[in-house]
Tab-separated table of C-alpha atoms and ligand atoms in Angstrom:
chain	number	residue	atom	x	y	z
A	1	UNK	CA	2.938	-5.716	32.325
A	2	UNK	CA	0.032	-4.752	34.362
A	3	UNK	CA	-2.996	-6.282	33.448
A	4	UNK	CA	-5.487	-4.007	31.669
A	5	UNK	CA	-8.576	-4.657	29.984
A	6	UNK	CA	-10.558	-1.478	28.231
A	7	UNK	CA	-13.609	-1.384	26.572
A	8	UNK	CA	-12.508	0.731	23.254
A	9	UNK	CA	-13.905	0.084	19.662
A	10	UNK	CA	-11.867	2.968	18.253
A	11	UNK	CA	-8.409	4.463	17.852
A	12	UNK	CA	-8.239	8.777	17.602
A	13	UNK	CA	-5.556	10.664	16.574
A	14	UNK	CA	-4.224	13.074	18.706
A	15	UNK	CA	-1.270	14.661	17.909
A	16	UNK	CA	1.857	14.843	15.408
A	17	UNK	CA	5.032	15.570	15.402
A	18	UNK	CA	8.880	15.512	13.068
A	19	UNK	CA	12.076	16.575	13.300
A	20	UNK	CA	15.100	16.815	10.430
A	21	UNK	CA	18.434	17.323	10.886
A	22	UNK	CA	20.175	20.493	9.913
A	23	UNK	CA	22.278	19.149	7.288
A	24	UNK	CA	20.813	20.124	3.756
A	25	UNK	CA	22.382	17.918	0.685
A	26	UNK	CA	21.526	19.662	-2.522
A	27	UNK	CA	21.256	18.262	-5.838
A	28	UNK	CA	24.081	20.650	-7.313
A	29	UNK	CA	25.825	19.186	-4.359
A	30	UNK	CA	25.411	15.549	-4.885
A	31	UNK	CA	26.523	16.515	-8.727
A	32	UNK	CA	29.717	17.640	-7.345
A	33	UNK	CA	29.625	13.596	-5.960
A	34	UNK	CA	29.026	11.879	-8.886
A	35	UNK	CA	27.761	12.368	-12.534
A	36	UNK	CA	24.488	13.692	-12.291
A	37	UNK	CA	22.717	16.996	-12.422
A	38	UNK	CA	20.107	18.875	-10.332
A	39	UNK	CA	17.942	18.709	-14.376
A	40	UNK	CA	17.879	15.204	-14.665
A	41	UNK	CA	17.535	14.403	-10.702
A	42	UNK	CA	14.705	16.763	-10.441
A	43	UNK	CA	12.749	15.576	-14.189
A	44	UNK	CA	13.069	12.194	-12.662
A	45	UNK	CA	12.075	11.913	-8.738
A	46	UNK	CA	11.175	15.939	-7.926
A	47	UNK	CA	13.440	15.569	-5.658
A	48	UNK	CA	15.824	18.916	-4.806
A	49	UNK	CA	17.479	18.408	-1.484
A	50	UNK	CA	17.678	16.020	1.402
A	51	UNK	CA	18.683	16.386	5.104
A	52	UNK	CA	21.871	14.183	6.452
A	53	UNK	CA	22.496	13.334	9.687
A	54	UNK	CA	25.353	13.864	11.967
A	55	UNK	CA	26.142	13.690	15.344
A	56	UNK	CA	23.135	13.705	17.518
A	57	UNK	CA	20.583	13.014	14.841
A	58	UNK	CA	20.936	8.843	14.960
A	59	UNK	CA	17.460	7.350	14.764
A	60	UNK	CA	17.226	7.576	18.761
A	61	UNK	CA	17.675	11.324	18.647
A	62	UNK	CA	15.301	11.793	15.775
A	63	UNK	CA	12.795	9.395	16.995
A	64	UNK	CA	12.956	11.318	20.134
A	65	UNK	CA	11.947	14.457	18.914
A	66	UNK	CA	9.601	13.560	16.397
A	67	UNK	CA	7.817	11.259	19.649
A	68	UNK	CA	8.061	14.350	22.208
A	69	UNK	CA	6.527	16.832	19.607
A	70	UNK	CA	3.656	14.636	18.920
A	71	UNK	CA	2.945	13.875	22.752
A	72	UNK	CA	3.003	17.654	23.345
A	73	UNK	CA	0.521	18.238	20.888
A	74	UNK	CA	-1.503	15.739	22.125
A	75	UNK	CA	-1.089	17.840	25.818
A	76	UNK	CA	-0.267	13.993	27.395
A	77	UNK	CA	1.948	13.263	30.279
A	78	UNK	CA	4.272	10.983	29.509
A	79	UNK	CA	3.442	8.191	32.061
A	80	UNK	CA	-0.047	7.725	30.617
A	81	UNK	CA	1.543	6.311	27.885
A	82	UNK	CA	1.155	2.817	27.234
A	83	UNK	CA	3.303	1.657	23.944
A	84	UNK	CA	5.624	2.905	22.091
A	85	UNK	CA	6.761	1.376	18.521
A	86	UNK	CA	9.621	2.937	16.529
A	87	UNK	CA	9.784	1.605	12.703
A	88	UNK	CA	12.737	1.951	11.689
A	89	UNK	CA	15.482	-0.346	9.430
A	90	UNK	CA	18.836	2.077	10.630
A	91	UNK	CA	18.253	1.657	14.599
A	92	UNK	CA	21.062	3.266	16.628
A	93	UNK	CA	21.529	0.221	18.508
A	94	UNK	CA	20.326	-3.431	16.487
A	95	UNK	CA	18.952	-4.937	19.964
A	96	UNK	CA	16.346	-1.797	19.268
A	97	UNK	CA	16.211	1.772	19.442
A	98	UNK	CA	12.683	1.985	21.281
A	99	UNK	CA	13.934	1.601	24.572
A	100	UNK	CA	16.214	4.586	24.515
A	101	UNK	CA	13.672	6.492	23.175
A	102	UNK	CA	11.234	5.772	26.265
A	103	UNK	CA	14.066	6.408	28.324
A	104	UNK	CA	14.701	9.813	26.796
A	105	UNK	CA	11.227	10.625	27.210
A	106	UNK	CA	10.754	9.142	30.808
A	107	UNK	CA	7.806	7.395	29.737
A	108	UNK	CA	8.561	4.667	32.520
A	109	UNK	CA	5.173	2.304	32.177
A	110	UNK	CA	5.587	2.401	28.328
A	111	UNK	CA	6.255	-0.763	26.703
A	112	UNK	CA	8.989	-0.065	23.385
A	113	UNK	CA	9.621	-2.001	20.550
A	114	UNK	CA	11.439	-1.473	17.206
A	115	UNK	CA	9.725	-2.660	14.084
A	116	UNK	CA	11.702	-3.252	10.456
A	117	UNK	CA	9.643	-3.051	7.427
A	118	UNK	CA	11.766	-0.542	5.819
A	119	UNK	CA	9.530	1.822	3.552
A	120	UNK	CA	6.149	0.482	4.735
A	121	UNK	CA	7.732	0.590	8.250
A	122	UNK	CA	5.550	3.554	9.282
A	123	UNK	CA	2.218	2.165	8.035
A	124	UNK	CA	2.503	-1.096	9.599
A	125	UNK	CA	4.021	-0.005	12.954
A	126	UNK	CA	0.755	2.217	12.724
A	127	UNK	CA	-1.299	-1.104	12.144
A	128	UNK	CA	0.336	-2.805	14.723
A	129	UNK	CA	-0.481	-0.243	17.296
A	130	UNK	CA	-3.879	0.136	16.263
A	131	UNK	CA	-4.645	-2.904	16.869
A	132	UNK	CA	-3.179	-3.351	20.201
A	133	UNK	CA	-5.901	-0.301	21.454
A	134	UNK	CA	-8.520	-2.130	19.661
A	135	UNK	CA	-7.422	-5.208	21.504
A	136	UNK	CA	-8.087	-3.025	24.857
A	137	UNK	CA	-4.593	-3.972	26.121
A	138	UNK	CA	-3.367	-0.266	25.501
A	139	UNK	CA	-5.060	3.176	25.596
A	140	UNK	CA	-1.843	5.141	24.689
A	141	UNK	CA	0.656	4.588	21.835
A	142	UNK	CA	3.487	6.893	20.268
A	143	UNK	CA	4.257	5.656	17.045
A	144	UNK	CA	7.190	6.775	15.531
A	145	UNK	CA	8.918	6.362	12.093
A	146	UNK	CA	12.892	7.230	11.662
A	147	UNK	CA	15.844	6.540	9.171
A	148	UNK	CA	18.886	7.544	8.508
A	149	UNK	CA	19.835	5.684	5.368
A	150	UNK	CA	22.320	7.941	4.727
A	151	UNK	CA	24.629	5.884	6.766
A	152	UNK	CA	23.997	2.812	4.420
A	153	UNK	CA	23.706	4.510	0.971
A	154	UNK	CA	26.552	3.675	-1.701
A	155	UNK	CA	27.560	7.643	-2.398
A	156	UNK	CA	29.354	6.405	-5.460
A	157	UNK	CA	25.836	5.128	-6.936
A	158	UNK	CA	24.296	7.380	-8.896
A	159	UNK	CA	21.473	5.242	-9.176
A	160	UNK	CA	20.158	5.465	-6.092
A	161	UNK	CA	22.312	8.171	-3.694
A	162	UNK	CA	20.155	10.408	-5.095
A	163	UNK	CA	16.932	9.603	-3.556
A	164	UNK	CA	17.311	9.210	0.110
A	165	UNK	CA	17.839	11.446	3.057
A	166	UNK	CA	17.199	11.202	6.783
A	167	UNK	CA	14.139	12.263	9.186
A	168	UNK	CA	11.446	10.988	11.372
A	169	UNK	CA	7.942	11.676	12.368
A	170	UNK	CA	5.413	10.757	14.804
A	171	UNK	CA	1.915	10.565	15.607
A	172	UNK	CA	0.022	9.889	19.029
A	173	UNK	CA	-2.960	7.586	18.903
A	174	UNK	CA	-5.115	6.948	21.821
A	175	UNK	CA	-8.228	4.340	22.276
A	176	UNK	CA	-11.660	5.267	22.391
A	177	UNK	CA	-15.183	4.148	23.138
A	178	UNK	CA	-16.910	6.511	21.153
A	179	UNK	CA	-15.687	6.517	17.867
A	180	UNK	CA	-13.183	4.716	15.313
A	181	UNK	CA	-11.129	6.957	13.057
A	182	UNK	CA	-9.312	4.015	12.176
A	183	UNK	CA	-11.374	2.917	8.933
A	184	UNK	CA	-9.460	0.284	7.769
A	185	UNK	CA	-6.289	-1.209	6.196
A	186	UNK	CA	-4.416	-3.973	3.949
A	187	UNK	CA	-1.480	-5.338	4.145
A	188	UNK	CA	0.787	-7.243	1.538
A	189	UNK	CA	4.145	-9.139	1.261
A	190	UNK	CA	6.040	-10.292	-1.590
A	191	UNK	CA	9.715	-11.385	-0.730
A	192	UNK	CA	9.948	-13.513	-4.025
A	193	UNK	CA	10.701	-9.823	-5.261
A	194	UNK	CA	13.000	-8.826	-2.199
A	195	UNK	CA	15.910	-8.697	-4.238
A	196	UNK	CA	15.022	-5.691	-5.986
A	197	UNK	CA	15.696	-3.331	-3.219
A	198	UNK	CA	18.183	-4.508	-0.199
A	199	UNK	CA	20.188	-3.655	3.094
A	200	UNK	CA	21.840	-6.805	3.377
A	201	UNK	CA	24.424	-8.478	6.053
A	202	UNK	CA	27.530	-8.524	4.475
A	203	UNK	CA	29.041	-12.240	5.586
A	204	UNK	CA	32.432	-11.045	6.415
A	205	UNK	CA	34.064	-15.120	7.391
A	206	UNK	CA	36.061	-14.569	10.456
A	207	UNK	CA	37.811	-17.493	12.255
A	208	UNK	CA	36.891	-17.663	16.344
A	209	UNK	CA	38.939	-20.785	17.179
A	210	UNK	CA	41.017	-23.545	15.087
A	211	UNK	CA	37.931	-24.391	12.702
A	212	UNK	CA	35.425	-22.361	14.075
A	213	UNK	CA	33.996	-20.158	11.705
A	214	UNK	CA	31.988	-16.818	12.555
A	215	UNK	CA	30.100	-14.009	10.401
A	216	UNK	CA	31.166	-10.696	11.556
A	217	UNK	CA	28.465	-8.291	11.630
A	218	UNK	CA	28.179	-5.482	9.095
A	219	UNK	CA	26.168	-4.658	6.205
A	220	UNK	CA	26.606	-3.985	2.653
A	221	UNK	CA	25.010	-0.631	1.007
A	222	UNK	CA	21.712	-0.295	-0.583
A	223	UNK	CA	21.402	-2.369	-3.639
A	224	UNK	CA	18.478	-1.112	-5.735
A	225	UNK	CA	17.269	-1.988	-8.906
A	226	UNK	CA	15.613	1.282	-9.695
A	227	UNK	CA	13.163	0.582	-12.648
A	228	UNK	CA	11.696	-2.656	-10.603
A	229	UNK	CA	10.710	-0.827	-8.033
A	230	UNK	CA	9.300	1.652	-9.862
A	231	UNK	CA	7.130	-0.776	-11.421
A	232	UNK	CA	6.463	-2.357	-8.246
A	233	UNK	CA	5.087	0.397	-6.718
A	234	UNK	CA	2.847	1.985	-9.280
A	235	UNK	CA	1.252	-1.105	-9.865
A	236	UNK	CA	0.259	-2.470	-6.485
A	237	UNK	CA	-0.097	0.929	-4.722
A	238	UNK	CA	-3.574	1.671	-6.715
A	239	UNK	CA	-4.826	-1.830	-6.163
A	240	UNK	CA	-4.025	-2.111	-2.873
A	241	UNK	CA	-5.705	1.567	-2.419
A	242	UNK	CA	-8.580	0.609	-4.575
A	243	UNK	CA	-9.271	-2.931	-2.778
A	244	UNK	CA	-9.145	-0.283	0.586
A	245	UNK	CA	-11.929	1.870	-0.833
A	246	UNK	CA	-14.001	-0.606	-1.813
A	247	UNK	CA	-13.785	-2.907	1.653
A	248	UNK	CA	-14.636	0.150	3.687
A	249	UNK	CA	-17.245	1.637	1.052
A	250	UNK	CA	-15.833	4.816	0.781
A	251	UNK	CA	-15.044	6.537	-2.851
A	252	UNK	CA	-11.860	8.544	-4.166
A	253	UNK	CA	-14.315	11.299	-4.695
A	254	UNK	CA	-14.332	11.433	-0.148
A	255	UNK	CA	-10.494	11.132	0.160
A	256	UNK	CA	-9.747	14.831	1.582
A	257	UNK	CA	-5.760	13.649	1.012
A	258	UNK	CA	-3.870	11.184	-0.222
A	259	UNK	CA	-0.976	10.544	1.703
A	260	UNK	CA	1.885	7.993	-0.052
A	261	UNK	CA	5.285	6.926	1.041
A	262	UNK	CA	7.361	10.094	-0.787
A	263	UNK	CA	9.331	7.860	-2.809
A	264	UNK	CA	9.205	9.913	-6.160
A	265	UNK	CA	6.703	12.428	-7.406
A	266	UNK	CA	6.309	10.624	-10.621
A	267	UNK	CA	5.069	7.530	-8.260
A	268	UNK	CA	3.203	9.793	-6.400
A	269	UNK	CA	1.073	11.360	-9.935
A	270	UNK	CA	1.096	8.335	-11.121
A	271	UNK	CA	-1.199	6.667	-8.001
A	272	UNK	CA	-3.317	9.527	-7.703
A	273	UNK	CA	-4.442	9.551	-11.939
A	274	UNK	CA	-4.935	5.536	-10.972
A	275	UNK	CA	-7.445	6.528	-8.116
A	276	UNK	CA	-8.762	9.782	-9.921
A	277	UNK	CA	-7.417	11.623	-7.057
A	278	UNK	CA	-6.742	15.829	-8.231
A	279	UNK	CA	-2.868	16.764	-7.752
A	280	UNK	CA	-4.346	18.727	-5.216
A	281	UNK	CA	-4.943	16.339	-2.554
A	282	UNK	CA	-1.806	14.379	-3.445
A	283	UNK	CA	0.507	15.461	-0.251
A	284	UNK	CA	4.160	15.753	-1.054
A	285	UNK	CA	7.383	17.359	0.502
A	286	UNK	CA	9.837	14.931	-1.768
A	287	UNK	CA	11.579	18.215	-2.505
A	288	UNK	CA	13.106	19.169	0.374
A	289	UNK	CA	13.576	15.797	2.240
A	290	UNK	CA	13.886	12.983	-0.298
A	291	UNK	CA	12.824	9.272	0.657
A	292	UNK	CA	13.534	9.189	4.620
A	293	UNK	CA	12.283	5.722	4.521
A	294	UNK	CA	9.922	5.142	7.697
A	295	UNK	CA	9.877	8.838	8.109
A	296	UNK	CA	7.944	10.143	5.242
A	297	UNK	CA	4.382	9.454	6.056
A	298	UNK	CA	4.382	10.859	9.308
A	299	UNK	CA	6.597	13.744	8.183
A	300	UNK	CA	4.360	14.507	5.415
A	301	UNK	CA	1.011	14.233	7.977
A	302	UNK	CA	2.866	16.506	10.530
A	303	UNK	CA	3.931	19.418	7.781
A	304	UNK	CA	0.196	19.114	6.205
A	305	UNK	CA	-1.153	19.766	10.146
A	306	UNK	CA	1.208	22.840	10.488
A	307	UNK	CA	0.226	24.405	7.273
A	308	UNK	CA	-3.243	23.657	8.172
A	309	UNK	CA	-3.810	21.150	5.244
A	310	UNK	CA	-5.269	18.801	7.278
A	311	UNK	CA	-7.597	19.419	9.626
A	312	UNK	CA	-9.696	17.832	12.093
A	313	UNK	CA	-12.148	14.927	10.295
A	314	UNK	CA	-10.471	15.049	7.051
A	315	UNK	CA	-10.159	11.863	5.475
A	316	UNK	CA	-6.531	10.845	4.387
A	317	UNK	CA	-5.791	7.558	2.519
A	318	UNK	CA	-2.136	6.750	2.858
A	319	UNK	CA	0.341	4.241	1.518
A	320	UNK	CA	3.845	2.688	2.450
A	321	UNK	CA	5.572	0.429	0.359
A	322	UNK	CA	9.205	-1.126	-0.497
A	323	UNK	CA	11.565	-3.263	0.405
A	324	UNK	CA	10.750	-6.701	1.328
A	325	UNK	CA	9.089	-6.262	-1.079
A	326	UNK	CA	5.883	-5.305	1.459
A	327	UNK	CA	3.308	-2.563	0.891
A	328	UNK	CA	0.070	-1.445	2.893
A	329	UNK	CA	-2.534	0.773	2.937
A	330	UNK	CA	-4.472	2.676	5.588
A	331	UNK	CA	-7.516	5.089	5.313
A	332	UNK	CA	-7.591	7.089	9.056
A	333	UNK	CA	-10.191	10.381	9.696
A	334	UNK	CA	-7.824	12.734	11.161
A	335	UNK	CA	-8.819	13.468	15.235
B	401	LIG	O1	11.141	3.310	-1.060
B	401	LIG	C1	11.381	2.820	-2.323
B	401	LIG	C2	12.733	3.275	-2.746
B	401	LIG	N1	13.024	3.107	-4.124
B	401	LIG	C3	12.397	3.778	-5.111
B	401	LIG	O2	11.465	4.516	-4.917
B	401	LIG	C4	12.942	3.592	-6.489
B	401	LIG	C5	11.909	3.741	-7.573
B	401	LIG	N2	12.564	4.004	-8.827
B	401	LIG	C6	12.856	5.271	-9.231
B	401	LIG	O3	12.518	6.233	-8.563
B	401	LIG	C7	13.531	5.444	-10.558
B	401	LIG	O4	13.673	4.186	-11.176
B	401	LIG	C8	14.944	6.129	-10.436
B	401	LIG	C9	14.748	7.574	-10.082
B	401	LIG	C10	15.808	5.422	-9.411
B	401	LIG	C11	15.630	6.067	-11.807
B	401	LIG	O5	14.824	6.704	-12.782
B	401	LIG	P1	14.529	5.967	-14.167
B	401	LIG	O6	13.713	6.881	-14.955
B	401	LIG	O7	13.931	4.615	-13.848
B	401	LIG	O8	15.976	5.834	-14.779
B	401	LIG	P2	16.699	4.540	-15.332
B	401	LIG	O9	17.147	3.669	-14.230
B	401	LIG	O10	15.841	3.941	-16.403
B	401	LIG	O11	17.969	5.153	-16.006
B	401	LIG	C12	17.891	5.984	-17.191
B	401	LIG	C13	19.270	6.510	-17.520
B	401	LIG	C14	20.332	5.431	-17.526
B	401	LIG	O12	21.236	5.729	-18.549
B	401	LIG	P3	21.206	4.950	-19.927
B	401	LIG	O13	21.371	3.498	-19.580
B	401	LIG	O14	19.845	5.228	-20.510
B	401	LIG	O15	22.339	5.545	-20.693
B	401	LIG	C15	21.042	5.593	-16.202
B	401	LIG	O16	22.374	5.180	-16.217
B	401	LIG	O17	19.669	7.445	-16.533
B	401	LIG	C16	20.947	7.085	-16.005
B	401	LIG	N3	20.988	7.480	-14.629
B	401	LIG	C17	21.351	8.732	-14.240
B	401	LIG	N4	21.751	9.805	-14.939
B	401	LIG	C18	22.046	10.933	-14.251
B	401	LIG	C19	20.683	6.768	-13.528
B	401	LIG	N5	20.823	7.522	-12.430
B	401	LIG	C20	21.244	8.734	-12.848
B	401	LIG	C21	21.569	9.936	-12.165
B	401	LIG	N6	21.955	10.978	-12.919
B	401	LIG	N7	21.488	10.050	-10.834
């Protein structure tokens, strides 16, 4: 890497982008699956339909055209960018998914890296990046969030096939010397409570040699315990939120939107009464997509910047959190 030194105190955002497959799964489809109904599946998450990938809409693909929408929109040519972090726990390729990305883009003096932290993927790939510009290593970074647990949920389990669905979004962040729209952020882990929601490597024993022992690599579905998570997540959302507010001195009452992982609209209600934040400025498309794991919080910013939602120095606070257990918060001023 060339050696580069900036003088930035800021990060501004500069563009957005997403991209779903075509595939719709509806809930009077799933019901056809197993025993459930569109009624209960709706009461319960407000969920109605999810997208499913198929061929050509791996996490590379999607990543890809969530990352090139964004940089358009941000009118950048591709070699000015710097870095380039894909969160992501479903990459196309487990060495990383990044690097085709960059390829696909021909953004030839980016550096690209994956980074797994499932549900809060998104927020802390955003982290990460942010404070690489800060650092004044990097003036340029695409980050991008894309799953496609589709390919590792249990379609028998009723429990938890209905909430996920595949997507990706991106935004383009670039360093500045004039401003810092990045006000702050928190950051937790709890893996003492990782069991409640897993992806895990499935220890097939396979013999190499005489008594030579190896794990063949594969992975078992989603394992979920539902309620836990639940639990998990509309207690520590609000305090990590609140704790935000209160570090960087802002109020609920200034939060234009509030942006969470779209996980399930009762989750979503539920943090926003915490934080006296109006159903209004609680941001949710959980109906059409589902959980897309590291896609949904760049999904939802990109849809709220179409439909003209958000706009320029509007102050969201967002949210990721699940499995590890991890969960983070960020409050940004959009621009
Ligand atoms: O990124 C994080 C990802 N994970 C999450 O966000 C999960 C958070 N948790 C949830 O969203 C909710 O716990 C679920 C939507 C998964 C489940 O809702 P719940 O209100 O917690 O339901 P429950 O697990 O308490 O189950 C209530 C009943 C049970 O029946 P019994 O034991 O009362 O007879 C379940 O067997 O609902 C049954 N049930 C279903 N019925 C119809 C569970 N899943 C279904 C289903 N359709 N799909």
């Amino acid at each position: 890497m060339e050696e580069k030194k900036f003088n930035q105190i800021g990060v501004s955002f500069k563009g957005s982008g997403s991209y779903v497959p075509d595939q719709i799964l509806t809930n009077q489809k799933i019901s056809k699956k197993v025993d459930t109904s569109d009624e209960w599946i709706k009461s319960r998450t407000g969920i109605s339909e999810r997208r499913i990938s198929s061929l050509g809409d791996n996490v590379t693909d999607m990543g890809y055209k969530a990352a090139l929408n964004a940089i358009e929109k941000a009118n950048w040519d591709v070699n000015t960018i710097d870095l380039i972090v894909l969160a992501t726990s479903t990459p196309h390729d487990l060495f990383g998914s990044a690097p085709s990305i960059q390829a696909k883009l021909g953004a030839s003096n980016a550096v690209a890296f994956d980074l797994t932290a499932a549900c809060s993927g998104f927020l802390f790939a955003l982290i990460t990046a942010s404070q690489f510009l800060k650092g004044g290593n990097f003036k340029r970074a695409v980050v991008i969030g894309a799953d496609q647990l589709s390919s590792f949920v249990d379609w028998n389990d009723r429990r938890s096939c209905i909430l996920f669905g595949d997507g990706a979004g991106a935004l383009a962040i670039e360093a500045t010397n004039e401003f810092d729209n990045f006000i702050g952020f928190n950051m937790r882990t709890d893996g003492e409570r990782g069991s409640f929601l897993n992806l895990p490597f499935k220890n097939d024993r396979d013999s190499i040699i005489d008594n030579i022992d190896f794990l063949r690599g594969g992975f078992s579905p989603i394992q979920m315990n539902g309620q836990e998570v639940y639990k998990f997540a509309v207690k520590e959302v609000p305090i990590i939120l609140k704790k935000l507010l209160k570090e960087t001195n802002y109020s609920s009452e200034r939060v234009d939107w509030l942006v969470l992982h779209q996980a399930n609209q009762r989750i979503l209600d539920s943090v926003g009464d915490k934080l006296k934040i109006p159903r209004e400025k609680i941001l949710s498309n959980l109906e059409k997509y589902g959980n897309t794991s590291a896609g949904t919080i760049p999904l939802m910013i990109d849809e709220a910047i179409k439909n003209n939602k958000i706009k320029q120095n509007d102050i969201i606070a967002t949210s990721g959190f699940g499995a590890g257990l991890s969960w983070g918060a960020a409050l940004i001023k959009w621009g």
